[in-house]
Amino acid sequence: AQSVTQLGSHVSVSEGALVLLRCNYSSSVPPYLFWYVQYPNQGLQLLLKYTTGATLVKGINGFEAEFKKSETSFHLTKPSAHMSDAAEYFCAVSDFNQAGTALIFGKGTTLSVSS
Amino acid sequence: DTAVSQTPKYLVTQMGNDKSIKCEQNLGHDTMYWYKQDSKKFLKIMFSYNNKELIINETVPNRFSPKSPDKAHLNLHINSLELGDSAVYFCASSQDRGLAYEQYFGPGTRLTVT
């Protein structure tokens, strides 16, 4: 079965600093990986996804992630944090489930941004 | 123009009651899902439908019954509500059931059972 581990339940950065949110996956097949963001009292919004092809994936709001098969990682980065980036971030892997597929989520990382 | 909408956004009810949550998507997608987010923000799949057919039925109490009247709508009915049912329930949809399709989430329904 697939699984996702997000290292660091809480990450704090200063405005303008680099954001690095860590995600490692476990998969017996080539993975399909996603990063979602959840702002307070809102639903989940897709930031970016990796399916096949280029291992550096660019997403919305200046975020990007790099798929590293040798390290089973899919870390999320942003060069310069904004106050508006403060939110909960979830890494997920897509997994076969019965007759469909479902997202297997990590436990999430809370990003705090200080001025 | 909301892609995936849910009603109600908040639901406060007493133990033992029966309640329903409704979901609609206007993306033309074939597959819809219910996820539960617990108090620690952990998200877990509950059910999935593809074109009105139930394709994922996780191990949840049979007090939870999903229904999909058409491929744009997915409802969740919960009987005899318990304190442990308090959570945020998210509806999602995807173009199809395959691994590569991203899922679009609704705003969630926060259920509080007292």
PDB file of C-alpha atoms in Angstrom:
ATOM      1  CA  ALA A   1       0.000   0.000   0.000  1.00  0.00           C
ATOM      2  CA  GLN A   2       1.064   3.538  -0.633  1.00  0.00           C
ATOM      3  CA  SER A   3       1.893   5.948   2.172  1.00  0.00           C
ATOM      4  CA  VAL A   4       3.060   9.512   2.648  1.00  0.00           C
ATOM      5  CA  THR A   5       5.155  11.005   5.426  1.00  0.00           C
ATOM      6  CA  GLN A   6       5.423  14.728   5.937  1.00  0.00           C
ATOM      7  CA  LEU A   7       8.396  15.651   8.072  1.00  0.00           C
ATOM      8  CA  GLY A   8       7.664  18.517  10.415  1.00  0.00           C
ATOM      9  CA  SER A   9       4.124  19.164  11.521  1.00  0.00           C
ATOM     10  CA  HIS A  10       4.897  22.864  11.867  1.00  0.00           C
ATOM     11  CA  VAL A  11       7.283  25.048   9.861  1.00  0.00           C
ATOM     12  CA  SER A  12       7.889  28.720  10.659  1.00  0.00           C
ATOM     13  CA  VAL A  13       9.612  31.146   8.301  1.00  0.00           C
ATOM     14  CA  SER A  14      10.053  34.877   7.986  1.00  0.00           C
ATOM     15  CA  GLU A  15       8.500  36.787   5.136  1.00  0.00           C
ATOM     16  CA  GLY A  16      10.859  36.657   2.175  1.00  0.00           C
ATOM     17  CA  ALA A  17      12.611  33.491   3.358  1.00  0.00           C
ATOM     18  CA  LEU A  18      12.761  30.168   1.548  1.00  0.00           C
ATOM     19  CA  VAL A  19       9.909  27.774   2.184  1.00  0.00           C
ATOM     20  CA  LEU A  20      10.748  24.052   2.266  1.00  0.00           C
ATOM     21  CA  LEU A  21       8.071  21.505   3.148  1.00  0.00           C
ATOM     22  CA  ARG A  22       9.186  17.895   3.147  1.00  0.00           C
ATOM     23  CA  CYS A  23       7.299  14.899   1.807  1.00  0.00           C
ATOM     24  CA  ASN A  24       8.457  11.296   1.441  1.00  0.00           C
ATOM     25  CA  TYR A  25       6.354   8.580  -0.116  1.00  0.00           C
ATOM     26  CA  SER A  26       6.282   4.828  -0.159  1.00  0.00           C
ATOM     27  CA  SER A  27       5.015   3.187  -3.316  1.00  0.00           C
ATOM     28  CA  SER A  28       5.406  -0.144  -5.042  1.00  0.00           C
ATOM     29  CA  VAL A  29       4.505   1.388  -8.399  1.00  0.00           C
ATOM     30  CA  PRO A  30       5.476   4.675 -10.088  1.00  0.00           C
ATOM     31  CA  PRO A  31       3.714   7.247  -7.926  1.00  0.00           C
ATOM     32  CA  TYR A  32       1.344  10.031  -8.816  1.00  0.00           C
ATOM     33  CA  LEU A  33       1.985  12.799  -6.288  1.00  0.00           C
ATOM     34  CA  PHE A  34       0.098  15.931  -5.313  1.00  0.00           C
ATOM     35  CA  TRP A  35       0.458  18.936  -3.033  1.00  0.00           C
ATOM     36  CA  TYR A  36      -2.666  20.625  -1.721  1.00  0.00           C
ATOM     37  CA  VAL A  37      -3.057  23.762   0.395  1.00  0.00           C
ATOM     38  CA  GLN A  38      -5.852  24.369   2.899  1.00  0.00           C
ATOM     39  CA  TYR A  39      -6.503  27.893   4.140  1.00  0.00           C
ATOM     40  CA  PRO A  40      -8.416  28.234   7.422  1.00  0.00           C
ATOM     41  CA  ASN A  41     -12.016  27.068   7.174  1.00  0.00           C
ATOM     42  CA  GLN A  42     -11.690  26.345   3.459  1.00  0.00           C
ATOM     43  CA  GLY A  43     -11.429  23.336   1.205  1.00  0.00           C
ATOM     44  CA  LEU A  44      -8.274  21.917  -0.322  1.00  0.00           C
ATOM     45  CA  GLN A  45      -6.754  23.628  -3.348  1.00  0.00           C
ATOM     46  CA  LEU A  46      -4.376  21.838  -5.685  1.00  0.00           C
ATOM     47  CA  LEU A  47      -0.937  23.461  -5.781  1.00  0.00           C
ATOM     48  CA  LEU A  48       0.758  21.082  -8.190  1.00  0.00           C
ATOM     49  CA  LYS A  49       0.990  17.459  -9.257  1.00  0.00           C
ATOM     50  CA  TYR A  50       3.532  15.010 -10.603  1.00  0.00           C
ATOM     51  CA  THR A  51       2.423  12.247 -12.932  1.00  0.00           C
ATOM     52  CA  THR A  52       5.172  11.461 -15.428  1.00  0.00           C
ATOM     53  CA  GLY A  53       7.800  13.392 -17.336  1.00  0.00           C
ATOM     54  CA  ALA A  54       9.688  16.384 -15.969  1.00  0.00           C
ATOM     55  CA  THR A  55      10.676  15.846 -12.360  1.00  0.00           C
ATOM     56  CA  LEU A  56      10.587  19.548 -11.466  1.00  0.00           C
ATOM     57  CA  VAL A  57       6.975  20.591 -11.322  1.00  0.00           C
ATOM     58  CA  LYS A  58       5.821  24.187 -11.145  1.00  0.00           C
ATOM     59  CA  GLY A  59       2.552  25.066  -9.490  1.00  0.00           C
ATOM     60  CA  ILE A  60       0.449  28.028  -8.542  1.00  0.00           C
ATOM     61  CA  ASN A  61       1.482  30.924  -6.297  1.00  0.00           C
ATOM     62  CA  GLY A  62       5.196  30.448  -7.037  1.00  0.00           C
ATOM     63  CA  PHE A  63       5.459  26.952  -5.538  1.00  0.00           C
ATOM     64  CA  GLU A  64       7.376  24.123  -7.114  1.00  0.00           C
ATOM     65  CA  ALA A  65       8.289  20.562  -6.181  1.00  0.00           C
ATOM     66  CA  GLU A  66      10.905  18.109  -7.341  1.00  0.00           C
ATOM     67  CA  PHE A  67      10.261  14.388  -7.686  1.00  0.00           C
ATOM     68  CA  LYS A  68      13.349  12.398  -6.637  1.00  0.00           C
ATOM     69  CA  LYS A  69      12.838   8.702  -7.156  1.00  0.00           C
ATOM     70  CA  SER A  70      16.152   7.723  -5.533  1.00  0.00           C
ATOM     71  CA  GLU A  71      15.157   9.550  -2.354  1.00  0.00           C
ATOM     72  CA  THR A  72      11.414   8.755  -2.606  1.00  0.00           C
ATOM     73  CA  SER A  73      10.800  12.438  -1.987  1.00  0.00           C
ATOM     74  CA  PHE A  74       8.564  15.177  -3.346  1.00  0.00           C
ATOM     75  CA  HIS A  75       9.507  18.282  -1.364  1.00  0.00           C
ATOM     76  CA  LEU A  76       7.651  21.556  -1.879  1.00  0.00           C
ATOM     77  CA  THR A  77       9.573  24.828  -2.139  1.00  0.00           C
ATOM     78  CA  LYS A  78       8.983  28.525  -2.668  1.00  0.00           C
ATOM     79  CA  PRO A  79      11.885  30.965  -2.945  1.00  0.00           C
ATOM     80  CA  SER A  80      10.285  33.805  -1.000  1.00  0.00           C
ATOM     81  CA  ALA A  81       7.474  33.405   1.507  1.00  0.00           C
ATOM     82  CA  HIS A  82       4.532  35.785   1.665  1.00  0.00           C
ATOM     83  CA  MET A  83       2.261  36.319   4.630  1.00  0.00           C
ATOM     84  CA  SER A  84      -0.576  34.946   2.500  1.00  0.00           C
ATOM     85  CA  ASP A  85       1.213  31.558   2.279  1.00  0.00           C
ATOM     86  CA  ALA A  86       0.341  30.784   5.901  1.00  0.00           C
ATOM     87  CA  ALA A  87      -1.852  27.686   5.689  1.00  0.00           C
ATOM     88  CA  GLU A  88      -1.931  23.900   6.060  1.00  0.00           C
ATOM     89  CA  TYR A  89      -0.134  21.952   3.349  1.00  0.00           C
ATOM     90  CA  PHE A  90      -0.853  18.340   2.458  1.00  0.00           C
ATOM     91  CA  CYS A  91       1.191  15.957   0.354  1.00  0.00           C
ATOM     92  CA  ALA A  92      -0.752  13.086  -1.187  1.00  0.00           C
ATOM     93  CA  VAL A  93      -0.208  10.025  -3.352  1.00  0.00           C
ATOM     94  CA  SER A  94      -2.843   8.473  -5.562  1.00  0.00           C
ATOM     95  CA  ASP A  95      -3.565   4.814  -4.806  1.00  0.00           C
ATOM     96  CA  PHE A  96      -5.714   2.049  -6.231  1.00  0.00           C
ATOM     97  CA  ASN A  97      -8.642   1.356  -3.930  1.00  0.00           C
ATOM     98  CA  GLN A  98     -11.200  -1.334  -4.761  1.00  0.00           C
ATOM     99  CA  ALA A  99     -12.630  -0.298  -8.154  1.00  0.00           C
ATOM    100  CA  GLY A 100     -11.324   3.270  -8.025  1.00  0.00           C
ATOM    101  CA  THR A 101      -8.491   5.424  -6.802  1.00  0.00           C
ATOM    102  CA  ALA A 102      -8.182   7.571  -3.713  1.00  0.00           C
ATOM    103  CA  LEU A 103      -5.724  10.079  -2.376  1.00  0.00           C
ATOM    104  CA  ILE A 104      -3.599   8.961   0.549  1.00  0.00           C
ATOM    105  CA  PHE A 105      -2.688  12.081   2.500  1.00  0.00           C
ATOM    106  CA  GLY A 106       0.162  12.894   4.810  1.00  0.00           C
ATOM    107  CA  LYS A 107      -0.654  14.362   8.207  1.00  0.00           C
ATOM    108  CA  GLY A 108      -0.094  17.889   6.967  1.00  0.00           C
ATOM    109  CA  THR A 109       2.369  20.686   7.715  1.00  0.00           C
ATOM    110  CA  THR A 110       1.274  24.011   9.149  1.00  0.00           C
ATOM    111  CA  LEU A 111       3.232  26.858   7.611  1.00  0.00           C
ATOM    112  CA  SER A 112       3.506  30.047   9.653  1.00  0.00           C
ATOM    113  CA  VAL A 113       4.957  33.219   8.137  1.00  0.00           C
ATOM    114  CA  SER A 114       6.114  36.089  10.328  1.00  0.00           C
ATOM    115  CA  SER A 115       6.815  39.653   9.300  1.00  0.00           C
TER     116      SER A 115
ATOM    117  CA  ASP B   1     -18.940  30.081 -10.375  1.00  0.00           C
ATOM    118  CA  THR B   2     -18.279  27.379  -7.752  1.00  0.00           C
ATOM    119  CA  ALA B   3     -16.877  24.124  -9.136  1.00  0.00           C
ATOM    120  CA  VAL B   4     -17.677  21.839  -6.194  1.00  0.00           C
ATOM    121  CA  SER B   5     -20.250  23.070  -3.726  1.00  0.00           C
ATOM    122  CA  GLN B   6     -21.531  21.573  -0.491  1.00  0.00           C
ATOM    123  CA  THR B   7     -24.497  22.333   1.718  1.00  0.00           C
ATOM    124  CA  PRO B   8     -24.663  23.084   4.511  1.00  0.00           C
ATOM    125  CA  LYS B   9     -21.301  24.586   5.433  1.00  0.00           C
ATOM    126  CA  TYR B  10     -21.956  24.137   9.142  1.00  0.00           C
ATOM    127  CA  LEU B  11     -24.159  21.548  10.804  1.00  0.00           C
ATOM    128  CA  VAL B  12     -24.732  21.397  14.545  1.00  0.00           C
ATOM    129  CA  THR B  13     -26.978  18.630  15.806  1.00  0.00           C
ATOM    130  CA  GLN B  14     -27.615  16.369  18.768  1.00  0.00           C
ATOM    131  CA  MET B  15     -26.665  12.746  19.246  1.00  0.00           C
ATOM    132  CA  GLY B  16     -29.128  10.322  17.763  1.00  0.00           C
ATOM    133  CA  ASN B  17     -30.345  12.638  15.014  1.00  0.00           C
ATOM    134  CA  ASP B  18     -30.200  11.900  11.279  1.00  0.00           C
ATOM    135  CA  LYS B  19     -28.659  14.430   8.911  1.00  0.00           C
ATOM    136  CA  SER B  20     -27.681  14.778   5.257  1.00  0.00           C
ATOM    137  CA  ILE B  21     -24.950  16.658   3.441  1.00  0.00           C
ATOM    138  CA  LYS B  22     -25.305  17.500  -0.232  1.00  0.00           C
ATOM    139  CA  CYS B  23     -22.634  17.981  -2.861  1.00  0.00           C
ATOM    140  CA  GLU B  24     -22.797  19.202  -6.440  1.00  0.00           C
ATOM    141  CA  GLN B  25     -20.105  19.652  -9.076  1.00  0.00           C
ATOM    142  CA  ASN B  26     -20.422  21.614 -12.298  1.00  0.00           C
ATOM    143  CA  LEU B  27     -17.138  20.443 -13.831  1.00  0.00           C
ATOM    144  CA  GLY B  28     -18.637  17.650 -15.886  1.00  0.00           C
ATOM    145  CA  HIS B  29     -16.580  15.085 -13.960  1.00  0.00           C
ATOM    146  CA  ASP B  30     -17.474  11.398 -13.803  1.00  0.00           C
ATOM    147  CA  THR B  31     -16.072  10.579 -10.357  1.00  0.00           C
ATOM    148  CA  MET B  32     -16.984  11.962  -6.942  1.00  0.00           C
ATOM    149  CA  TYR B  33     -15.689  11.301  -3.437  1.00  0.00           C
ATOM    150  CA  TRP B  34     -16.388  11.816   0.253  1.00  0.00           C
ATOM    151  CA  TYR B  35     -13.430  12.402   2.576  1.00  0.00           C
ATOM    152  CA  LYS B  36     -13.472  12.875   6.337  1.00  0.00           C
ATOM    153  CA  GLN B  37     -11.063  15.260   8.081  1.00  0.00           C
ATOM    154  CA  ASP B  38     -10.747  14.604  11.787  1.00  0.00           C
ATOM    155  CA  SER B  39      -9.864  16.991  14.589  1.00  0.00           C
ATOM    156  CA  LYS B  40      -6.152  16.470  13.901  1.00  0.00           C
ATOM    157  CA  LYS B  41      -6.739  17.466  10.261  1.00  0.00           C
ATOM    158  CA  PHE B  42      -6.090  13.938   8.995  1.00  0.00           C
ATOM    159  CA  LEU B  43      -7.940  13.245   5.739  1.00  0.00           C
ATOM    160  CA  LYS B  44      -9.296   9.814   4.853  1.00  0.00           C
ATOM    161  CA  ILE B  45     -11.382   8.510   1.977  1.00  0.00           C
ATOM    162  CA  MET B  46     -14.866   7.249   2.818  1.00  0.00           C
ATOM    163  CA  PHE B  47     -16.654   6.626  -0.478  1.00  0.00           C
ATOM    164  CA  SER B  48     -16.328   7.170  -4.199  1.00  0.00           C
ATOM    165  CA  TYR B  49     -18.784   6.998  -7.078  1.00  0.00           C
ATOM    166  CA  ASN B  50     -18.074   6.816 -10.769  1.00  0.00           C
ATOM    167  CA  ASN B  51     -21.006   7.800 -12.962  1.00  0.00           C
ATOM    168  CA  LYS B  52     -23.491   6.876 -10.206  1.00  0.00           C
ATOM    169  CA  GLU B  53     -21.801   3.556  -9.428  1.00  0.00           C
ATOM    170  CA  LEU B  54     -20.262   3.002  -5.972  1.00  0.00           C
ATOM    171  CA  ILE B  55     -16.607   2.100  -6.532  1.00  0.00           C
ATOM    172  CA  ILE B  56     -15.000   2.735  -3.141  1.00  0.00           C
ATOM    173  CA  ASN B  57     -16.682   1.806   0.111  1.00  0.00           C
ATOM    174  CA  GLU B  58     -14.247   2.110   2.984  1.00  0.00           C
ATOM    175  CA  THR B  59     -14.771   0.539   6.364  1.00  0.00           C
ATOM    176  CA  VAL B  60     -17.081   3.104   7.916  1.00  0.00           C
ATOM    177  CA  PRO B  61     -20.106   2.494  10.129  1.00  0.00           C
ATOM    178  CA  ASN B  62     -23.158   1.519   8.121  1.00  0.00           C
ATOM    179  CA  ARG B  63     -24.896   4.537   9.655  1.00  0.00           C
ATOM    180  CA  PHE B  64     -23.198   6.405   6.797  1.00  0.00           C
ATOM    181  CA  SER B  65     -24.944   5.965   3.462  1.00  0.00           C
ATOM    182  CA  PRO B  66     -23.906   7.762   0.296  1.00  0.00           C
ATOM    183  CA  LYS B  67     -26.161   8.264  -2.696  1.00  0.00           C
ATOM    184  CA  SER B  68     -25.496   9.600  -6.150  1.00  0.00           C
ATOM    185  CA  PRO B  69     -28.691  10.475  -8.023  1.00  0.00           C
ATOM    186  CA  ASP B  70     -26.662  11.528 -11.069  1.00  0.00           C
ATOM    187  CA  LYS B  71     -22.991  12.025 -11.811  1.00  0.00           C
ATOM    188  CA  ALA B  72     -23.071  15.690 -10.786  1.00  0.00           C
ATOM    189  CA  HIS B  73     -24.482  15.055  -7.314  1.00  0.00           C
ATOM    190  CA  LEU B  74     -23.332  13.074  -4.319  1.00  0.00           C
ATOM    191  CA  ASN B  75     -25.098  13.082  -0.972  1.00  0.00           C
ATOM    192  CA  LEU B  76     -24.119  11.676   2.395  1.00  0.00           C
ATOM    193  CA  HIS B  77     -26.760  10.620   4.883  1.00  0.00           C
ATOM    194  CA  ILE B  78     -25.804   9.857   8.456  1.00  0.00           C
ATOM    195  CA  ASN B  79     -28.168   8.032  10.813  1.00  0.00           C
ATOM    196  CA  SER B  80     -28.088   8.036  14.605  1.00  0.00           C
ATOM    197  CA  LEU B  81     -25.303  10.561  14.885  1.00  0.00           C
ATOM    198  CA  GLU B  82     -22.617   9.993  17.516  1.00  0.00           C
ATOM    199  CA  LEU B  83     -20.130  12.350  19.145  1.00  0.00           C
ATOM    200  CA  GLY B  84     -17.297  10.721  17.198  1.00  0.00           C
ATOM    201  CA  ASP B  85     -18.911  11.724  13.913  1.00  0.00           C
ATOM    202  CA  SER B  86     -17.916  15.322  14.561  1.00  0.00           C
ATOM    203  CA  ALA B  87     -15.508  16.228  11.763  1.00  0.00           C
ATOM    204  CA  VAL B  88     -15.228  18.144   8.532  1.00  0.00           C
ATOM    205  CA  TYR B  89     -16.602  16.245   5.545  1.00  0.00           C
ATOM    206  CA  PHE B  90     -15.231  17.112   2.127  1.00  0.00           C
ATOM    207  CA  CYS B  91     -16.724  16.276  -1.208  1.00  0.00           C
ATOM    208  CA  ALA B  92     -14.379  16.073  -4.201  1.00  0.00           C
ATOM    209  CA  SER B  93     -14.587  15.251  -7.880  1.00  0.00           C
ATOM    210  CA  SER B  94     -12.218  14.192 -10.634  1.00  0.00           C
ATOM    211  CA  GLN B  95     -12.527  13.821 -14.371  1.00  0.00           C
ATOM    212  CA  ASP B  96     -12.300  10.055 -14.133  1.00  0.00           C
ATOM    213  CA  ARG B  97     -11.230   7.336 -11.683  1.00  0.00           C
ATOM    214  CA  GLY B  98      -7.604   6.952 -12.833  1.00  0.00           C
ATOM    215  CA  LEU B  99      -4.509   7.546 -10.728  1.00  0.00           C
ATOM    216  CA  ALA B 100      -3.341  10.659 -12.568  1.00  0.00           C
ATOM    217  CA  TYR B 101      -6.508  12.712 -12.271  1.00  0.00           C
ATOM    218  CA  GLU B 102      -6.400  15.487  -9.736  1.00  0.00           C
ATOM    219  CA  GLN B 103      -9.291  15.858  -7.361  1.00  0.00           C
ATOM    220  CA  TYR B 104     -11.150  19.133  -6.841  1.00  0.00           C
ATOM    221  CA  PHE B 105     -12.464  19.688  -3.350  1.00  0.00           C
ATOM    222  CA  GLY B 106     -15.522  21.454  -2.055  1.00  0.00           C
ATOM    223  CA  PRO B 107     -15.418  23.908   0.870  1.00  0.00           C
ATOM    224  CA  GLY B 108     -16.308  21.257   3.424  1.00  0.00           C
ATOM    225  CA  THR B 109     -19.143  20.729   5.886  1.00  0.00           C
ATOM    226  CA  ARG B 110     -18.220  21.085   9.536  1.00  0.00           C
ATOM    227  CA  LEU B 111     -20.410  18.673  11.492  1.00  0.00           C
ATOM    228  CA  THR B 112     -20.623  19.116  15.236  1.00  0.00           C
ATOM    229  CA  VAL B 113     -22.525  16.535  17.250  1.00  0.00           C
ATOM    230  CA  THR B 114     -23.447  17.539  20.811  1.00  0.00           C
TER     231      THR B 114
END
